[in-house]
Coordinates of C-alpha atoms in Angstrom, one line a residue:
Chain T
M19 CA 170.0 -123.2 96.1
L20 CA 168.9 -126.1 94.0
F21 CA 168.8 -124.6 90.6
K22 CA 170.6 -121.8 88.7
R23 CA 167.7 -119.8 87.5
F24 CA 167.1 -118.6 84.0
K25 CA 170.2 -120.0 82.5
G26 CA 168.2 -122.2 80.1
T27 CA 167.3 -121.7 76.5
K28 CA 164.0 -120.0 75.7
K29 CA 161.8 -122.1 73.5
P30 CA 159.8 -120.4 70.7
G31 CA 156.7 -120.8 72.8
G32 CA 158.1 -118.3 75.3
L33 CA 158.5 -121.0 78.0
F34 CA 161.7 -121.7 79.8
Y35 CA 162.3 -125.2 78.6
Y36 CA 165.2 -126.1 80.8
I37 CA 167.3 -124.4 83.4
N38 CA 169.6 -127.2 84.1
K39 CA 169.3 -130.9 83.6
N40 CA 167.6 -131.5 87.0
F41 CA 165.2 -128.7 86.6
K42 CA 164.2 -129.9 83.1
T43 CA 163.3 -133.3 84.6
E44 CA 161.5 -131.6 87.4
V45 CA 159.3 -129.4 85.4
N46 CA 159.0 -131.0 82.1
L47 CA 158.6 -134.7 82.5
K48 CA 156.6 -136.8 84.9
L49 CA 156.1 -140.6 85.3
K50 CA 152.6 -141.0 84.0
S51 CA 150.5 -143.6 82.2
L52 CA 148.8 -143.3 78.9
G53 CA 145.8 -145.5 79.7
K54 CA 143.7 -146.9 82.5
H55 CA 142.5 -150.5 82.1
L56 CA 139.7 -151.9 84.2
L57 CA 139.5 -155.7 84.1
V58 CA 136.1 -156.8 85.3
E59 CA 134.6 -160.2 86.2
F60 CA 130.8 -160.3 86.5
Y61 CA 129.5 -163.5 88.2
G62 CA 125.9 -164.5 88.9
C63 CA 124.4 -162.3 86.2
N64 CA 121.0 -162.7 84.6
K65 CA 121.7 -165.6 82.2
K66 CA 119.0 -164.7 79.7
K67 CA 120.3 -161.2 79.3
L68 CA 123.9 -162.4 78.8
N69 CA 122.6 -164.3 75.7
D70 CA 120.7 -161.4 74.2
L71 CA 122.8 -159.9 71.5
K72 CA 120.7 -156.7 71.1
F73 CA 120.7 -156.2 74.9
I74 CA 124.5 -156.7 75.2
E75 CA 125.2 -154.4 72.3
E76 CA 123.0 -151.6 73.5
S77 CA 124.4 -151.9 77.1
M78 CA 128.0 -151.7 75.9
I79 CA 127.3 -148.7 73.7
A80 CA 125.4 -147.0 76.6
A81 CA 128.3 -147.9 78.9
A82 CA 130.7 -146.1 76.5
E83 CA 128.5 -143.1 76.7
E84 CA 128.4 -143.3 80.5
A85 CA 132.2 -143.3 80.5
K86 CA 132.1 -140.1 78.4
S87 CA 134.1 -141.7 75.6
T88 CA 133.7 -141.2 71.8
I89 CA 132.5 -144.2 69.9
V90 CA 134.4 -145.0 66.7
Q91 CA 132.9 -148.4 65.8
D92 CA 131.4 -151.5 67.3
V93 CA 131.4 -155.2 66.5
F94 CA 129.2 -157.8 68.2
H95 CA 128.8 -161.5 67.5
K96 CA 126.6 -164.3 68.9
F97 CA 128.0 -167.8 69.1
S98 CA 126.2 -171.1 68.8
P99 CA 124.8 -172.5 71.1
H100 CA 125.3 -169.5 73.4
G101 CA 127.7 -166.7 74.3
I102 CA 128.3 -163.2 72.9
S103 CA 131.6 -161.4 72.1
G104 CA 131.7 -157.7 71.4
V105 CA 134.0 -154.7 71.2
V106 CA 133.3 -151.0 71.1
V107 CA 136.3 -149.2 69.7
I108 CA 136.4 -145.7 71.2
A109 CA 138.7 -142.8 70.5
E110 CA 140.1 -143.4 74.0
S111 CA 140.9 -147.2 73.4
H112 CA 138.2 -149.9 73.8
L113 CA 135.4 -151.6 75.8
A114 CA 135.2 -155.4 75.3
I115 CA 132.8 -158.1 76.5
H116 CA 132.7 -161.9 76.4
T117 CA 129.7 -163.7 78.0
W118 CA 129.2 -167.3 79.1
P119 CA 125.5 -167.3 79.7
E120 CA 125.6 -170.9 80.9
Y121 CA 127.7 -169.8 83.9
G122 CA 126.1 -166.4 84.3
Y123 CA 129.5 -165.0 83.8
A124 CA 130.8 -162.1 81.7
A125 CA 134.4 -160.9 81.3
V126 CA 134.5 -157.2 80.6
D127 CA 137.5 -154.9 79.7
L128 CA 137.2 -151.1 80.1
F129 CA 140.3 -149.6 78.6
T130 CA 140.4 -145.8 78.4
C131 CA 142.9 -143.0 78.0
G132 CA 142.8 -139.3 78.7
E133 CA 141.5 -137.7 81.8
K134 CA 138.0 -136.9 80.6
T135 CA 136.9 -140.6 80.3
D136 CA 135.9 -142.6 83.3
P137 CA 135.9 -146.4 83.0
W138 CA 134.3 -146.7 86.5
A139 CA 131.1 -145.1 85.3
A140 CA 130.8 -147.8 82.6
F141 CA 131.5 -150.4 85.3
Y142 CA 128.7 -149.3 87.6
Y143 CA 126.3 -149.0 84.7
L144 CA 127.0 -152.5 83.4
S145 CA 127.0 -154.1 86.8
E146 CA 123.4 -153.0 87.3
K147 CA 122.4 -153.9 83.8
F148 CA 123.6 -157.5 84.0
E149 CA 122.3 -157.8 87.6
A150 CA 125.7 -159.2 88.6
K151 CA 125.7 -160.7 92.1
I152 CA 129.5 -160.9 92.4
K153 CA 131.9 -158.6 90.7
T154 CA 135.7 -158.4 90.9
T155 CA 137.8 -155.6 89.4
L156 CA 141.4 -155.0 88.7
E157 CA 142.6 -151.5 87.6
L158 CA 145.9 -151.4 85.7
K159 CA 147.9 -148.5 84.3
R160 CA 149.0 -149.1 80.8
G161 CA 151.9 -147.5 79.1
T162 CA 153.7 -146.0 82.1
M163 CA 156.5 -143.7 81.0
E164 CA 158.0 -140.2 81.5
L165 CA 155.6 -137.9 79.8
P166 CA 155.7 -134.2 79.2
Q167 CA 153.4 -132.3 81.5
P168 CA 150.8 -129.9 80.2
K169 CA 152.3 -126.4 79.6
Q170 CA 150.2 -124.8 82.3
K171 CA 151.6 -127.1 85.0
I172 CA 155.2 -126.3 83.9
E173 CA 154.5 -122.6 84.2
E174 CA 153.1 -123.1 87.7
K175 CA 156.2 -125.0 88.7
I176 CA 158.5 -122.4 87.3
K177 CA 156.5 -119.7 89.2
A178 CA 156.9 -121.8 92.4
Y179 CA 160.7 -121.8 91.9
T180 CA 161.1 -118.1 91.0
Chain O
M3 CA 140.2 -195.8 103.0
L4 CA 139.1 -192.4 101.7
F5 CA 135.9 -193.2 99.9
K6 CA 133.2 -195.7 100.1
R7 CA 133.3 -197.2 96.7
F8 CA 130.4 -197.6 94.3
K9 CA 127.7 -196.3 96.6
G10 CA 126.8 -193.6 94.2
T11 CA 124.0 -193.3 91.7
K12 CA 124.7 -194.4 88.2
K13 CA 124.0 -191.6 85.7
P14 CA 122.3 -192.4 82.3
G15 CA 125.7 -192.0 80.6
G16 CA 126.9 -195.0 82.5
L17 CA 129.4 -193.0 84.6
F18 CA 129.4 -193.0 88.4
Y19 CA 128.5 -189.5 89.0
Y20 CA 129.1 -189.4 92.7
I21 CA 130.1 -191.9 95.3
N22 CA 130.0 -189.5 98.2
K23 CA 130.1 -185.7 98.5
N24 CA 133.9 -185.5 98.6
F25 CA 134.4 -187.8 95.7
K26 CA 131.9 -185.9 93.6
T27 CA 133.9 -182.8 94.2
E28 CA 137.1 -184.7 93.5
V29 CA 136.2 -186.2 90.2
N30 CA 133.5 -183.9 88.8
L31 CA 134.4 -180.3 89.4
K32 CA 137.6 -178.5 89.3
L33 CA 138.6 -174.9 89.9
K34 CA 139.4 -173.7 86.4
S35 CA 139.4 -170.6 84.4
L36 CA 137.5 -169.9 81.2
G37 CA 140.0 -167.6 79.6
K38 CA 143.7 -166.6 79.5
H39 CA 144.4 -162.9 79.2
L40 CA 147.9 -161.6 78.2
L41 CA 148.4 -157.9 78.8
V42 CA 151.4 -156.7 76.8
E43 CA 153.3 -153.4 76.8
F44 CA 155.7 -153.0 73.8
Y45 CA 158.1 -150.1 74.3
G46 CA 160.8 -148.8 72.0
C47 CA 159.1 -150.1 68.8
N48 CA 159.6 -149.0 65.3
K49 CA 157.6 -145.7 65.3
K50 CA 156.9 -145.7 61.6
K51 CA 155.4 -149.2 61.7
L52 CA 153.2 -148.3 64.7
N53 CA 151.6 -145.6 62.5
D54 CA 151.0 -147.8 59.5
L55 CA 147.4 -148.9 59.5
K56 CA 147.8 -151.7 56.9
F57 CA 150.9 -153.1 58.6
I58 CA 149.2 -153.1 62.0
E59 CA 146.1 -154.7 60.7
E60 CA 148.0 -157.4 58.8
S61 CA 150.2 -158.1 61.8
M62 CA 147.3 -158.5 64.2
I63 CA 145.5 -160.8 61.8
A64 CA 148.6 -162.9 61.4
A65 CA 149.1 -162.9 65.1
A66 CA 145.6 -164.3 65.5
E67 CA 146.5 -167.1 63.1
E68 CA 149.8 -167.7 64.9
A69 CA 147.8 -168.2 68.1
K70 CA 145.6 -170.8 66.3
S71 CA 142.5 -168.8 66.8
T72 CA 139.4 -168.5 64.5
I73 CA 138.9 -164.9 63.3
V74 CA 135.3 -163.7 63.4
Q75 CA 135.8 -160.0 62.5
D76 CA 138.2 -157.2 62.7
V77 CA 138.1 -153.4 63.1
F78 CA 141.0 -151.0 62.7
H79 CA 141.0 -147.3 62.9
K80 CA 143.7 -144.6 62.4
F81 CA 143.6 -141.5 64.4
S82 CA 144.7 -138.0 63.5
P83 CA 147.6 -136.9 63.8
H84 CA 148.8 -140.4 64.8
G85 CA 147.9 -143.6 66.5
I86 CA 146.0 -146.7 65.6
S87 CA 143.4 -148.7 67.5
G88 CA 142.2 -152.1 66.4
V89 CA 140.5 -155.3 67.5
V90 CA 140.4 -158.7 66.1
V91 CA 137.3 -160.5 67.5
I92 CA 138.1 -164.3 67.5
A93 CA 135.8 -167.2 68.4
E94 CA 138.1 -167.6 71.5
S95 CA 137.7 -163.9 72.7
H96 CA 139.8 -161.0 71.2
L97 CA 143.1 -159.5 70.3
A98 CA 143.3 -155.7 70.7
I99 CA 146.0 -153.0 70.0
H100 CA 146.4 -149.3 70.6
T101 CA 149.5 -147.6 69.4
W102 CA 151.2 -144.3 70.4
P103 CA 153.8 -144.0 67.5
E104 CA 155.1 -140.7 69.0
Y105 CA 156.3 -142.7 72.0
G106 CA 157.2 -145.9 70.2
Y107 CA 154.6 -147.7 72.5
A108 CA 151.8 -150.2 71.9
A109 CA 149.4 -151.6 74.4
V110 CA 148.4 -155.1 73.3
D111 CA 145.7 -157.5 74.8
L112 CA 145.7 -161.1 73.8
F113 CA 142.7 -162.7 75.4
T114 CA 141.9 -166.3 74.4
C115 CA 139.9 -169.2 75.8
G116 CA 140.1 -172.9 75.2
E117 CA 143.2 -175.1 75.3
K118 CA 144.0 -175.1 71.6
T119 CA 144.7 -171.3 71.4
D120 CA 148.0 -170.0 72.5
P121 CA 148.3 -166.2 73.2
W122 CA 152.0 -166.5 73.7
A123 CA 152.5 -167.4 70.0
A124 CA 150.8 -164.1 69.1
F125 CA 153.0 -162.3 71.6
Y126 CA 156.3 -163.5 70.2
Y127 CA 155.1 -162.9 66.6
L128 CA 154.1 -159.2 67.4
S129 CA 157.2 -158.5 69.5
E130 CA 159.4 -159.3 66.4
K131 CA 157.1 -157.5 64.0
F132 CA 157.1 -154.2 66.0
E133 CA 160.8 -154.5 66.8
A134 CA 160.0 -153.9 70.4
K135 CA 163.1 -153.2 72.5
I136 CA 161.3 -153.5 75.9
K137 CA 158.3 -155.7 76.5
T138 CA 156.4 -156.4 79.7
T139 CA 153.7 -159.0 80.0
L140 CA 151.1 -159.9 82.6
E141 CA 149.1 -163.1 82.3
L142 CA 145.8 -163.2 84.0
K143 CA 143.2 -165.9 84.4
R144 CA 139.7 -164.7 83.5
G145 CA 136.4 -166.3 84.8
T146 CA 137.8 -168.6 87.5
M147 CA 135.2 -171.0 88.8
E148 CA 134.4 -174.6 89.5
L149 CA 133.9 -176.2 86.1
P150 CA 133.1 -179.7 85.1
Q151 CA 136.0 -181.8 84.0
P152 CA 135.9 -183.6 80.6
K153 CA 134.2 -187.0 80.9
Q154 CA 137.4 -188.9 80.0
K155 CA 139.3 -187.3 82.9
I156 CA 136.6 -188.3 85.4
E157 CA 136.8 -191.9 84.1
E158 CA 140.5 -191.9 84.6
K159 CA 140.1 -190.6 88.2
I160 CA 137.5 -193.3 89.0
K161 CA 139.8 -196.0 87.6
A162 CA 142.6 -194.7 89.8
Y163 CA 140.4 -195.1 92.9
T164 CA 139.0 -198.5 92.1

């Protein structure tokens, strides 16, 4: 038998917090990441649109909504002679864009955390909006560490062992 | 001999634009990237500092200055019960931060373009400020494409061939 059952301390919440050191690790902690970061390169976009401040701002805000994120604040700026930079700070991290209309290129970052938000929805939305001919993506996990699992999952694990 | 010399057209600027197709590629275009993006994970930071809005904002602005970038605008927001998100939009792209004080972790993005700005200077500055025990970095090139070289470099190349 792997574990000595029910020899742990009972937490105020009524959940068996640990049974032995191994079991604690098994049920209570899991290597997870806090955030998901999508790095996107859009090439061959509509150059006029990439230089339209209002269009870019509206697209990025709509993309944040597509991703089911909660918008906190946004900042957009147009450079001379061309190019736009902008960030939408969301409760789940941020969406950022930098455009080089002269090259039909935009660098986009879609950084979200939590399981409800989906950066890929924002990616597909923007890809269509900018009429990007070539798109490359890189998905990274940010903040990987041993994190406590939700209470429900721990209870399920305990059930499975008892 | 690699190239037939001086058989190209003379551009209005007085520079030999191309001599043959290969030479044009050689002297006029180069695979370069528009931006440099440093993705940073700071673990084991000072938890109190990671939850101090004023401290985080000041540190990020100072980091932008360390990187020799030009600040356009900044947005910082404190979440309840803890955690700070913030972005400094710079003329050369952006610096972003998201902190999880409860884990002593901060995700930092240092995205710059141009050759005068150095994201690594911002990295070293922040690393010290946050008292980060573990730091991982990933440097990415953003917007890689064939870009024209500065005129001076083309002239140097032509000289080298003639």
